Backbone as numpy.savetxt, mean C-alpha at the origin, in Angstrom:
# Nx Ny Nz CAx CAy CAz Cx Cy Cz
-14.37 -47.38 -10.08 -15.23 -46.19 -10.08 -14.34 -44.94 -10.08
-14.73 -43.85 -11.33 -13.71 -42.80 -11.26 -13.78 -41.92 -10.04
-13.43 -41.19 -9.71 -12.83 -40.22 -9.02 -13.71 -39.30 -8.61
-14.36 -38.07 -8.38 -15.49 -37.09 -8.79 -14.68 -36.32 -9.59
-15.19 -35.21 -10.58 -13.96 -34.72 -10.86 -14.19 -33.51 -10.07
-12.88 -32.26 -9.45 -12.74 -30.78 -8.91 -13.87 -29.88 -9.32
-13.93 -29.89 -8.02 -15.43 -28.58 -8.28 -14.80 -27.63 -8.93
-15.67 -26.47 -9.64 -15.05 -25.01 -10.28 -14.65 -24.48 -9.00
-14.78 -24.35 -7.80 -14.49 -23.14 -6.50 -12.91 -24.09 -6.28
-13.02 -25.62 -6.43 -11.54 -26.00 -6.03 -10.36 -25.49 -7.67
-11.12 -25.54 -8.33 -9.90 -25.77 -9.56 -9.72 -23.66 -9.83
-10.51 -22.97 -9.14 -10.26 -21.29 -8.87 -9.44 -21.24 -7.91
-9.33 -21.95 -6.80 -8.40 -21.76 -5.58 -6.88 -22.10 -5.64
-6.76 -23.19 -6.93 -6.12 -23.84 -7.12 -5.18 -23.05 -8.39
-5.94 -22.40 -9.28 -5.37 -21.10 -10.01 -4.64 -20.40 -9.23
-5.63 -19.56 -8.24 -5.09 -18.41 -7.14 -4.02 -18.85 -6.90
-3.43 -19.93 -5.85 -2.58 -20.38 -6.07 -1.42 -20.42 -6.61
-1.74 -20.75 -8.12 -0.41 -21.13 -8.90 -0.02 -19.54 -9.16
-1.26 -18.55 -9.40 -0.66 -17.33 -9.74 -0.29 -16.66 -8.37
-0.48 -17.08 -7.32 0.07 -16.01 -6.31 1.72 -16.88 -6.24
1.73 -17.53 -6.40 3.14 -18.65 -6.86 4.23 -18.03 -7.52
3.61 -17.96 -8.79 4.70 -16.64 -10.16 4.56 -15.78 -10.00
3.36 -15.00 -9.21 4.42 -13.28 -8.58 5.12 -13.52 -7.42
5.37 -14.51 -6.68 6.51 -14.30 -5.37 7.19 -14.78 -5.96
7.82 -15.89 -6.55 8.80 -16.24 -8.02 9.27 -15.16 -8.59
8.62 -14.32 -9.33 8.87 -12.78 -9.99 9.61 -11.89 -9.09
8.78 -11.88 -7.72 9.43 -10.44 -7.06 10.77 -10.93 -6.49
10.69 -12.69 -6.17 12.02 -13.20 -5.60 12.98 -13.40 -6.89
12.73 -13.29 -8.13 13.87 -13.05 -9.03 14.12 -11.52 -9.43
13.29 -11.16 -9.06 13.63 -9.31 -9.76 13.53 -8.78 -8.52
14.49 -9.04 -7.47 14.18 -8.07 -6.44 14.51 -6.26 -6.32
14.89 -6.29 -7.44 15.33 -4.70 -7.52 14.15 -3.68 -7.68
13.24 -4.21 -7.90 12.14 -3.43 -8.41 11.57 -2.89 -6.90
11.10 -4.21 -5.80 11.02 -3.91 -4.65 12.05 -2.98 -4.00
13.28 -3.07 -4.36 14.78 -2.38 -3.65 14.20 -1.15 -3.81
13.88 -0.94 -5.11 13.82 0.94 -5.73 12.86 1.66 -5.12
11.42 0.93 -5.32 10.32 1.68 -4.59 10.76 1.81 -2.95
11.25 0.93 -2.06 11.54 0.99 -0.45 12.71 1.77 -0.56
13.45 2.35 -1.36 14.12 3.48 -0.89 14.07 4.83 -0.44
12.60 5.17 -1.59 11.87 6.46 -1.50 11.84 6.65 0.13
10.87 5.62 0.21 10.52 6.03 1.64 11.66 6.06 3.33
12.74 5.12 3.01 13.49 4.72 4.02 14.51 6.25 3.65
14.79 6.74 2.74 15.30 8.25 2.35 14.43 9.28 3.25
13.31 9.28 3.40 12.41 10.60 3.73 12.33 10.49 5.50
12.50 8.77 5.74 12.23 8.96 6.93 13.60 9.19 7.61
14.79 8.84 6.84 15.81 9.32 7.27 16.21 10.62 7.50
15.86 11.55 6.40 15.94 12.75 6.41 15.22 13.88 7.04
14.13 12.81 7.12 13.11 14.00 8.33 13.60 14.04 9.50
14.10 12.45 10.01 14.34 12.43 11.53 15.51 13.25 11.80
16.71 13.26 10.56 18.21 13.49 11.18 18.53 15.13 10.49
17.70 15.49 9.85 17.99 16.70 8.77 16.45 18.14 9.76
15.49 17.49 9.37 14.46 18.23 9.67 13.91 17.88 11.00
14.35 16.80 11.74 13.60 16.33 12.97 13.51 17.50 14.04
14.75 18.31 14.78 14.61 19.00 15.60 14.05 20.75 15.39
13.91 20.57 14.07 13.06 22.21 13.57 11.56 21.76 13.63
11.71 20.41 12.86 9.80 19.54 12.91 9.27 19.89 13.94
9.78 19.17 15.35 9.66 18.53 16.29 9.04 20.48 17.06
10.49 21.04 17.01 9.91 22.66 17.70 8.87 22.98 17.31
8.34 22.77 15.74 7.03 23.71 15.29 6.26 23.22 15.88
5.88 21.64 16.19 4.77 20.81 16.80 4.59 21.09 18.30
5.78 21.18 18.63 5.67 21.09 20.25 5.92 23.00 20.83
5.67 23.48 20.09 5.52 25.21 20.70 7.16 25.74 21.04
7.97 25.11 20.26 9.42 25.81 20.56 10.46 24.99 21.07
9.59 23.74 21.37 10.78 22.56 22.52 10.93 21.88 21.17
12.13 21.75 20.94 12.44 20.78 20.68 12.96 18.79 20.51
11.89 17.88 20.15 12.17 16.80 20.95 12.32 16.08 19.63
13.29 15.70 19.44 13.27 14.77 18.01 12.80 13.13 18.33
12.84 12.82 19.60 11.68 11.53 19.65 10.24 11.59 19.46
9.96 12.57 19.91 8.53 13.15 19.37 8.16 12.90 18.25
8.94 14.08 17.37 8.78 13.69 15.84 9.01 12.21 15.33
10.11 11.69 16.03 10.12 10.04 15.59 8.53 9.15 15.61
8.40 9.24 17.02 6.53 8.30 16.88 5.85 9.44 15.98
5.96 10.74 15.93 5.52 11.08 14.83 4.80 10.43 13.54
6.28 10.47 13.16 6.57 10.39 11.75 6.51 8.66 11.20
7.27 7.85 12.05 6.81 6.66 11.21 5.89 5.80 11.15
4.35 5.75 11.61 3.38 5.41 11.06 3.03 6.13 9.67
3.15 7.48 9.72 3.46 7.86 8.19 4.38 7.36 7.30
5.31 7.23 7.39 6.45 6.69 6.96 5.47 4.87 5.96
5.18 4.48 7.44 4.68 2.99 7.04 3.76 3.08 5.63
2.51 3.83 6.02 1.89 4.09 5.51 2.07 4.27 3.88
2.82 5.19 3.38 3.89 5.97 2.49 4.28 4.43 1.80
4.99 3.67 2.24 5.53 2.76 1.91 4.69 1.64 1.26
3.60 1.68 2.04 2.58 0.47 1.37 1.96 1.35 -0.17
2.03 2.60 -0.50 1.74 3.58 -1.21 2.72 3.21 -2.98
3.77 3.11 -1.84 5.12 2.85 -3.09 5.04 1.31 -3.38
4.83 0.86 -2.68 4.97 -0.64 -3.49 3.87 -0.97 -4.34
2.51 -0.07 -3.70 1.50 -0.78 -4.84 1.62 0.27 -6.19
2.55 0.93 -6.46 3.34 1.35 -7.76 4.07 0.78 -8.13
4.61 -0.01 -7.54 5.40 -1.43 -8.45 4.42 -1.98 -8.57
3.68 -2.53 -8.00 2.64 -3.27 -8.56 2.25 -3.33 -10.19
1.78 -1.69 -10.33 1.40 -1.37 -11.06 2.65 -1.44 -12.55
3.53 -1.38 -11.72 4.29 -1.18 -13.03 4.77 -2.67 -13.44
4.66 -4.14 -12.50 4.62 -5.49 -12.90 3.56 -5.47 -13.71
2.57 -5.79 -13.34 1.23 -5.55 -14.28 1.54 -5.42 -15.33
1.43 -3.81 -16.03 2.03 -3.14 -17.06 2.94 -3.98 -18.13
4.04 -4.73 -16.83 4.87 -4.88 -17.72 4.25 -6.53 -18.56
3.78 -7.17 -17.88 2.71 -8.32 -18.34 2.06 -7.95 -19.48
1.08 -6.77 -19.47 0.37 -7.04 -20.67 1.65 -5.97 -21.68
2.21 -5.79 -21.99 3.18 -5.28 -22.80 4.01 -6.57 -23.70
4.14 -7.42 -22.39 4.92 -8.72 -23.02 4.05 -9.75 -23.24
2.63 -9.59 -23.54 2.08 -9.98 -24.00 1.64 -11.67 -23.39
1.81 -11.71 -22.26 1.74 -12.96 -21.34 0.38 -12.75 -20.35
-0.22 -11.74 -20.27 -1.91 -11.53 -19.91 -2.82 -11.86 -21.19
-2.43 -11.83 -22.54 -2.59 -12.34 -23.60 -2.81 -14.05 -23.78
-2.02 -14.28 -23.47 -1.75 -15.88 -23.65 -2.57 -16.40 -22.20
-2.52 -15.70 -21.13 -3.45 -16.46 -19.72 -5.10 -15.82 -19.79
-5.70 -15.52 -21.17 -6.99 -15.01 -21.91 -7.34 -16.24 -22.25
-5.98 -17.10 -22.95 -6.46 -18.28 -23.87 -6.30 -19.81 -23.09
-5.95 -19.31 -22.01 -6.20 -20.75 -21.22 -6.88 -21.12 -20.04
-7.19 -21.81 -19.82 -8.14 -22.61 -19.28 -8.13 -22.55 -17.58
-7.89 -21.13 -17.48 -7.99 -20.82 -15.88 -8.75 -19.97 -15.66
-8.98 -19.88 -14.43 -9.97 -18.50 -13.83 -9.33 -17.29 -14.27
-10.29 -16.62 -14.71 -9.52 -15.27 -15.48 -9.60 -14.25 -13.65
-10.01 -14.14 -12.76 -9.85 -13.33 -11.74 -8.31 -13.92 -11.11
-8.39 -15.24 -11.11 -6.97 -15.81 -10.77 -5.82 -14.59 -10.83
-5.75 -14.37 -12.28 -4.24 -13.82 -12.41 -4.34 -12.35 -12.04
-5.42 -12.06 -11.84 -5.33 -10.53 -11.01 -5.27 -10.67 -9.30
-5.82 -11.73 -8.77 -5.66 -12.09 -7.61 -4.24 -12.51 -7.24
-3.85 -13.36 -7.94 -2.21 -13.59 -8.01 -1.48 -12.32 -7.57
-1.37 -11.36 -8.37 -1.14 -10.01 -8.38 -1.24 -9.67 -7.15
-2.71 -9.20 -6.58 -2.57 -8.66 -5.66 -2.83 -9.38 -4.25
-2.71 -10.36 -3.95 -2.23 -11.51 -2.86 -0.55 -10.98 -2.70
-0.02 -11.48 -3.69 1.67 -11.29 -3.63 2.30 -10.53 -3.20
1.63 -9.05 -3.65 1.74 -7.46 -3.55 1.53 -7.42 -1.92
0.30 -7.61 -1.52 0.14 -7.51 0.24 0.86 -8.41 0.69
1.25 -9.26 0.34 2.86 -10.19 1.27 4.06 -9.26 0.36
4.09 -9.18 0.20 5.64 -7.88 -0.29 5.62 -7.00 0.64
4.28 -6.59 0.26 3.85 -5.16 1.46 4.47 -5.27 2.87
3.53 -6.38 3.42 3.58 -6.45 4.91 5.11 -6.44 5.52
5.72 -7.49 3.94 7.94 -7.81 4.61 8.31 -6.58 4.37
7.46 -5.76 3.82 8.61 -4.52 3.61 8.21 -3.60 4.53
6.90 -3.63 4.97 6.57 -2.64 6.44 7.15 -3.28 7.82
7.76 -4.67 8.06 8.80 -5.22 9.13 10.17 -4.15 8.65
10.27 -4.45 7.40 11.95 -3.74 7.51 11.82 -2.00 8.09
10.71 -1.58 7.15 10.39 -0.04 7.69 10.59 -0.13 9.38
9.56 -0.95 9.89 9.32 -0.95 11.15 10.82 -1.12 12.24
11.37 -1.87 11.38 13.04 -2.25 11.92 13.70 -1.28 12.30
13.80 -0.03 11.04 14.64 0.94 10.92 13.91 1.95 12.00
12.16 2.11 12.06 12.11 2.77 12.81 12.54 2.66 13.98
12.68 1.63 14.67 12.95 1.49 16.02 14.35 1.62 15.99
15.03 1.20 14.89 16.68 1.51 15.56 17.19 2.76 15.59
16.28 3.52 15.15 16.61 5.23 15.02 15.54 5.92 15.87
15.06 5.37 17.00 14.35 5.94 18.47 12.95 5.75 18.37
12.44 4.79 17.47 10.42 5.19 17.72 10.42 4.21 18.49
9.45 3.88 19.39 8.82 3.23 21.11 7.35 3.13 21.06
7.09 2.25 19.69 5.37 2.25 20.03 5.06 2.12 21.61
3.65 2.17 21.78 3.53 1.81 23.65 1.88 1.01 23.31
1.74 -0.01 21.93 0.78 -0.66 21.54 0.85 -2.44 22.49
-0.97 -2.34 22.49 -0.95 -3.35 23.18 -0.80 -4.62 22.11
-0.97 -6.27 22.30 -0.94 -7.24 21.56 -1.97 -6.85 21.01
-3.53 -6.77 21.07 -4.34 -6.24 20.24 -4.56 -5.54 19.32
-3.65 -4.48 19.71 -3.35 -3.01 18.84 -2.32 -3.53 17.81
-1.26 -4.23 17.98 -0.56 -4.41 17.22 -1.33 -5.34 16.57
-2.20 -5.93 16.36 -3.33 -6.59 15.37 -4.00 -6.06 14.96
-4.68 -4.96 15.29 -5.51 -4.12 14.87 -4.56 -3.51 13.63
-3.57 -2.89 13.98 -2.76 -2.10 13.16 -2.40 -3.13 11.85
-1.64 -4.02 12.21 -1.31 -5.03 10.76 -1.92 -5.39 10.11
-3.78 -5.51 10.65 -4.96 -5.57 9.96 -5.18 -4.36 9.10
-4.98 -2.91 9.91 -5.48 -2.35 8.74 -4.21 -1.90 7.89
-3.17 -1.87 7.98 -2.08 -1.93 6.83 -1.83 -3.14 5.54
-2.57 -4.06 6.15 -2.90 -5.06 4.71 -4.21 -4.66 4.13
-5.03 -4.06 4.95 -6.43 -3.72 4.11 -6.32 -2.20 3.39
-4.98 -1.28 3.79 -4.62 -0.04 3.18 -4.09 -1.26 1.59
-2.98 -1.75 2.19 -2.49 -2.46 1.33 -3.36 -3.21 -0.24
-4.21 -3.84 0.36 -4.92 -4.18 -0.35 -5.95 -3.16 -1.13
-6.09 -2.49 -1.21 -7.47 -1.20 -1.46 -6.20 -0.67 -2.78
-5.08 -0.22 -2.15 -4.07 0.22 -3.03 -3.93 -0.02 -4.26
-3.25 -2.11 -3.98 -3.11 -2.52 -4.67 -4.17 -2.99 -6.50
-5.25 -3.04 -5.58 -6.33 -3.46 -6.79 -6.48 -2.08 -7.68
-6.65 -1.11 -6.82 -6.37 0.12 -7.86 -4.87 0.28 -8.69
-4.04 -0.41 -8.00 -3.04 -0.22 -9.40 -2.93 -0.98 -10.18
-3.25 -2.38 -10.48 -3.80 -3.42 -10.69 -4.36 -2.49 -12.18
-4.95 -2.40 -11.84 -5.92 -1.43 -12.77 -5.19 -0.35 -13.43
-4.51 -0.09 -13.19 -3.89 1.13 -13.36 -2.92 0.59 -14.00
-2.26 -0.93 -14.16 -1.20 -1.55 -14.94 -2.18 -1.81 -15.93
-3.45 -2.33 -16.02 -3.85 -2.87 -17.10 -4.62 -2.00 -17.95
-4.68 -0.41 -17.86 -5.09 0.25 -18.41 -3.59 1.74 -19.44
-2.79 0.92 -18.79 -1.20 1.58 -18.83 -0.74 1.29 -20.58
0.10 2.25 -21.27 0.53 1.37 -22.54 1.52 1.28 -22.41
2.59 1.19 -21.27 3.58 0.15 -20.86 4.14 1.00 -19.45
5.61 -0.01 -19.06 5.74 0.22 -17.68 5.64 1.93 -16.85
6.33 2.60 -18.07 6.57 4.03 -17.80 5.13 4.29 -17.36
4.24 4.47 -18.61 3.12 4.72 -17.99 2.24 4.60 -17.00
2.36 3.53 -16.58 1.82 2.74 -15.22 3.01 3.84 -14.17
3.79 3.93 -14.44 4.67 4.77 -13.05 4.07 6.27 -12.96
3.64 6.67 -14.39 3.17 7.76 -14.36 1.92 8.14 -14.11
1.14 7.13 -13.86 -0.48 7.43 -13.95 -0.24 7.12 -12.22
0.34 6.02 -12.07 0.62 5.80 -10.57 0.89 7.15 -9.78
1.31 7.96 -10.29 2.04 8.82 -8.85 1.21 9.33 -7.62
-0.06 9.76 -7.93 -0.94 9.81 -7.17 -1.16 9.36 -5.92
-0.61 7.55 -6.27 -0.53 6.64 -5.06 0.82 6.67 -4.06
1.86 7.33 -4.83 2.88 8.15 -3.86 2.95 9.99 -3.46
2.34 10.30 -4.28 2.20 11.94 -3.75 1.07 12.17 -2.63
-0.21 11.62 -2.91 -0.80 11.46 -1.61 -0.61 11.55 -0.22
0.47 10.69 -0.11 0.81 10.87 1.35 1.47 12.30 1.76
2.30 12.71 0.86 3.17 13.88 1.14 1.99 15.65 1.55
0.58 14.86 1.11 -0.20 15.79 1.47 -1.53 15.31 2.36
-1.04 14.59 3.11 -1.58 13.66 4.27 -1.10 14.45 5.52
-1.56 13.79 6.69 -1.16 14.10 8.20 0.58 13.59 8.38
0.68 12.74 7.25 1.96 12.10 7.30 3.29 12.95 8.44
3.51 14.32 7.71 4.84 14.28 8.00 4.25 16.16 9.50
3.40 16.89 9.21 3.06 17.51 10.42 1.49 17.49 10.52
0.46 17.89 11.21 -0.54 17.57 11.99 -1.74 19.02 10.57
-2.98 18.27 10.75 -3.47 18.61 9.21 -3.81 20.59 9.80
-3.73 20.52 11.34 -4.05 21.85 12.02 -3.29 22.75 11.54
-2.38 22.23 11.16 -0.96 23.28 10.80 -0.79 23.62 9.47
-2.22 23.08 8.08 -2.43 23.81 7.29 -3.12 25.00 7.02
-3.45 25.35 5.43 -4.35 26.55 5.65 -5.58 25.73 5.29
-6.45 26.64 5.68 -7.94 25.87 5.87 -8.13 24.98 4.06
-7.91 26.08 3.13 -8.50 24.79 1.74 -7.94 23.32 1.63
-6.47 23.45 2.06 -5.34 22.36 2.16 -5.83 21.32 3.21
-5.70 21.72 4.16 -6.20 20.96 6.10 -7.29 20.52 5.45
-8.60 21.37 4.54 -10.31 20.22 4.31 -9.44 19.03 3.07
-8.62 19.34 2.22 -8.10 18.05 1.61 -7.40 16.98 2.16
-6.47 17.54 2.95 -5.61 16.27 3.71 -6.58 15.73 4.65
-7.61 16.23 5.48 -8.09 15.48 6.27 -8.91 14.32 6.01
-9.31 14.77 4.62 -10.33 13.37 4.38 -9.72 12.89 3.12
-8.54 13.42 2.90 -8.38 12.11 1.55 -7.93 10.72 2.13
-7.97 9.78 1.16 -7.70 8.33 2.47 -5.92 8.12 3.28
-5.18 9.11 2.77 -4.05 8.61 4.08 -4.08 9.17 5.04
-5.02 10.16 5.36 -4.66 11.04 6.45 -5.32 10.21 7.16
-6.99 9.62 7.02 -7.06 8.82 8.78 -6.73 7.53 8.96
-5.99 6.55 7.85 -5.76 5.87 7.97 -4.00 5.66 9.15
-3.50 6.82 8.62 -2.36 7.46 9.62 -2.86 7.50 11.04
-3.89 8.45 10.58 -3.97 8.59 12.18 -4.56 7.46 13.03
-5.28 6.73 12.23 -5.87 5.30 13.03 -4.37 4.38 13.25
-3.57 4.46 12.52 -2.32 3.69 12.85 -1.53 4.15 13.80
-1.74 5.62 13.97 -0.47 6.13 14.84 -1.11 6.23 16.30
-2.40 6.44 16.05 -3.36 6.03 17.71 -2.94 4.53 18.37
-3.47 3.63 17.01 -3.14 1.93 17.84 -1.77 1.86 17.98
-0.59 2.52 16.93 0.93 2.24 18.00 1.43 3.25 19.11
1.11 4.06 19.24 1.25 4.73 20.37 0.46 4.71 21.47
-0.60 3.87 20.82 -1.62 3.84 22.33 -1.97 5.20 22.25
-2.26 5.92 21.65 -3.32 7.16 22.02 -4.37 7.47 21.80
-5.43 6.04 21.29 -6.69 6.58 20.64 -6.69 6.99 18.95
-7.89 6.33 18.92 -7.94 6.31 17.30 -8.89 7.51 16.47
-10.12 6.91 17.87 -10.97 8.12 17.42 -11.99 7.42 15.99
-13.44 8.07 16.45 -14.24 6.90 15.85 -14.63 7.59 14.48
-14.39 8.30 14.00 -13.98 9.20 12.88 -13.21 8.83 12.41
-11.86 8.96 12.86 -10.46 8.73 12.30 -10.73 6.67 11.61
-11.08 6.56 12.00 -11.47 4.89 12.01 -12.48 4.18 11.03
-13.55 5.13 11.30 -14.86 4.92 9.89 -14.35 5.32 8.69
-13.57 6.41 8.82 -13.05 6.88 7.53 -12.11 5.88 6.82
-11.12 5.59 7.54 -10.17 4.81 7.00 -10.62 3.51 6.38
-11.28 2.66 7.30 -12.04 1.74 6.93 -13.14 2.11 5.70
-14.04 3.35 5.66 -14.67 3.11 4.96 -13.77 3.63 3.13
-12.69 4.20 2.85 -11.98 4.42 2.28 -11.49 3.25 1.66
-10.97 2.33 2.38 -10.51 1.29 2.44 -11.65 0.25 1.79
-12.73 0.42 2.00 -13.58 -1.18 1.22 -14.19 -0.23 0.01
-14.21 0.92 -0.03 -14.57 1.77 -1.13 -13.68 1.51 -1.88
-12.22 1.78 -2.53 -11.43 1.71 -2.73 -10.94 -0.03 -3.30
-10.98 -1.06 -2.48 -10.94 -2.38 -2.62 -12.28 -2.69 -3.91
-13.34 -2.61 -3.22 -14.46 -2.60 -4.61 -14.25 -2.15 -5.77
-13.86 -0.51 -5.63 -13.96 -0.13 -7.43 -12.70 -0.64 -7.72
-11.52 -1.08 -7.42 -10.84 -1.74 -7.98 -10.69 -2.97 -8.81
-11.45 -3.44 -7.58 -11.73 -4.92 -8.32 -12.86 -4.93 -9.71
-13.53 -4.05 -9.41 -14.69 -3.87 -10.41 -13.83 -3.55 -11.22
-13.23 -2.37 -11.32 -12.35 -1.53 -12.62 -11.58 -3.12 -13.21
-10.50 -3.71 -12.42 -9.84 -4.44 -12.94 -10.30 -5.62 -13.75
-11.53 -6.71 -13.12 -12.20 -7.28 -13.97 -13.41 -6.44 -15.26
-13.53 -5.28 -15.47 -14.28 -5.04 -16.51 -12.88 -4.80 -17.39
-11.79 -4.63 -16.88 -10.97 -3.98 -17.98 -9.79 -5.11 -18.57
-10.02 -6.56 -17.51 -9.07 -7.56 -18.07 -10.38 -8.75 -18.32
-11.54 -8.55 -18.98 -12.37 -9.07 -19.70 -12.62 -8.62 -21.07
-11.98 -7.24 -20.90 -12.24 -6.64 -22.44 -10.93 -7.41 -23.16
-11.35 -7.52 -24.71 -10.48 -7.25 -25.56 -9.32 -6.73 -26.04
-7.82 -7.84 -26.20 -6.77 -6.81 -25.27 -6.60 -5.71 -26.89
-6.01 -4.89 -26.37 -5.39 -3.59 -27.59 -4.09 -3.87 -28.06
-3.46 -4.74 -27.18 -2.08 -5.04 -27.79 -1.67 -6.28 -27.61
C-alpha cells in the first residue's frame, strides 16, 4: 500500500525551508554585503559617543555633561538604525535575483511561489537579529548598562524582529520592483534616512514644531522609544507602544501584499 502522498501546507513548509536555506548559504558566502551595510551604523554610534557625546549629552541634560547618558541614549537608536540598513541589503539581494534572472526560472518550477519571498525575508530577520548581538556587544563595551528585566529583554527582541520584519517585506518589494541592484539601494534610502530623523540620536522636544509632528509619528521614533523604555527600564508608555506595534503590522501587510501582487505579475526582464 503506497504511502499518502504530502499535503500542499507540508510540501509549502518544505519550500520555505529550502529557500530560507539559499539565502543563509548566500549571506554565508557573500558576507561582505552584510560587512558594508553594519558599518554605517557601528561608524555613527562611534562617532556620536566619542566625537559628539559630551556636547550631545550637555544639550539634553541642561549643561552637565554625562557621556553615559548619551550612551543608553543613543544605542537603542543605534539598534534600531541597523535593522533599517540591513533590510537595504535585503533589498539590494532581491534586486540582484531578478536581474540574474533566477526569480525567472523559480516562476517555472514547481514550488510555492510565496516560498521564495519568504526565504528572503526569514533569512533577513536572522541576519538582523546576529547583527543587533554584535551592535549590542559594541554597545556595552563602550559604557551602555541596560537596567532591563528577563521579560523586557523579550519584549524588546520581540519587537526588533517584528521592526525587522515589517522592514524587510517592504524591501522585498522594493528589490522586485528595482531595475537592478543600484536601484534597489536607491529607492531603499528611505529605510536608512528615516532614522536620522527619528528620536534616534536627540529627544523629538528638541525640534521645531513641523519637524518634532514628523519624527514623532513616523515609525522609528516610537518604536525607539518602546525599545529604549524596555532596556532601560523606564517605561514605554501606551502610545509609544500602539504606535510601534501598530506601524509594525501595517507595514508587514502592505508588504507582503505589494510583494506577492508584484512577484505574480509577469516578469519585464
Amino acid at each position: 500500500m503506497s504511502a499518502a502522498a504530502p499535503s500542499p501546507r507540508a510540501h509549502a513548509l518544505r519550500d520555505n525551508l529550502t529557500m530560507l536555506r539559499r539565502s543563509l548559504l548566500h549571506a554565508r558566502r557573500y558576507p561582505s554585503l552584510t560587512l558594508n551595510v553594519l558599518l554605517t551604523p557601528v561608524m555613527l554610534l562611534l562617532l556620536f559617543v566619542y566625537v559628539f557625546g559630551n556636547v550631545m549629552s550637555a544639550g539634553m541634560g541642561g549643561g552637565h555633561a554625562d557621556r553615559s547618558q548619551y550612551v543608553a541614549y543613543l544605542v537603542p537608536g543605534i539598534l534600531l538604525m541597523t535593522v533599517g540598513m540591513i533590510s537595504l541589503g535585503t533589498a539590494v539581494s532581491v534586486a540582484t535575483d531578478m536581474t540574474e534572472g533566477i526569480m525567472a526560472r523559480f516562476r517555472t518550477m514547481a514550488i510555492s511561489r510565496a516560498s521564495v519571498l519568504v526565504g528572503h525575508v526569514i533569512g533577513s530577520v536572522i541576519q538582523t537579529m546576529l547583527a543587533l548581538v554584535l551592535i549590542l556587544a559594541i554597545g556595552l563595551a563602550i559604557g551602555f548598562r541596560p537596567n532591563a528585566t528577563p521579560v523586557e529583554w523579550l519584549a524588546a527582541a520581540g519587537l526588533m524582529a517584528l521592526v525587522s520584519l515589517a522592514l524587510t517585506w517592504i524591501a522585498v518589494g522594493i528589490g522586485l520592483v528595482s531595475p537592478n541592484p543600484e536601484g534597489a539601494s536607491n529607492l531603499g534610502m528611505p529605510l536608512t534616512m528615516l532614522p536620522l530623523l527619528s528620536s534616534a540620536f536627540v529627544p523629538v522636544d528638541a525640534m521645531p514644531t513641523g519637524f518634532r509632528w514628523f519624527a514623532e509619528y513616523q515609525p522609528f521614533s516610537p518604536a525607539i522609544e518602546t525599545l529604549r523604555g524596555l532596556l532601560l527600564g523606564s517605561g514605554i508608555g501606551t502610545e509609544n507602544a500602539v504606535l510601534a506595534i501598530g506601524w509594525c503590522l501595517a507595514l508587514t501587510v502592505l508588504g507582503y501584499v505589494w510583494c506577492r501582487a508584484r512577484f505574480n505579475r509577469e516578469p519585464r526582464r
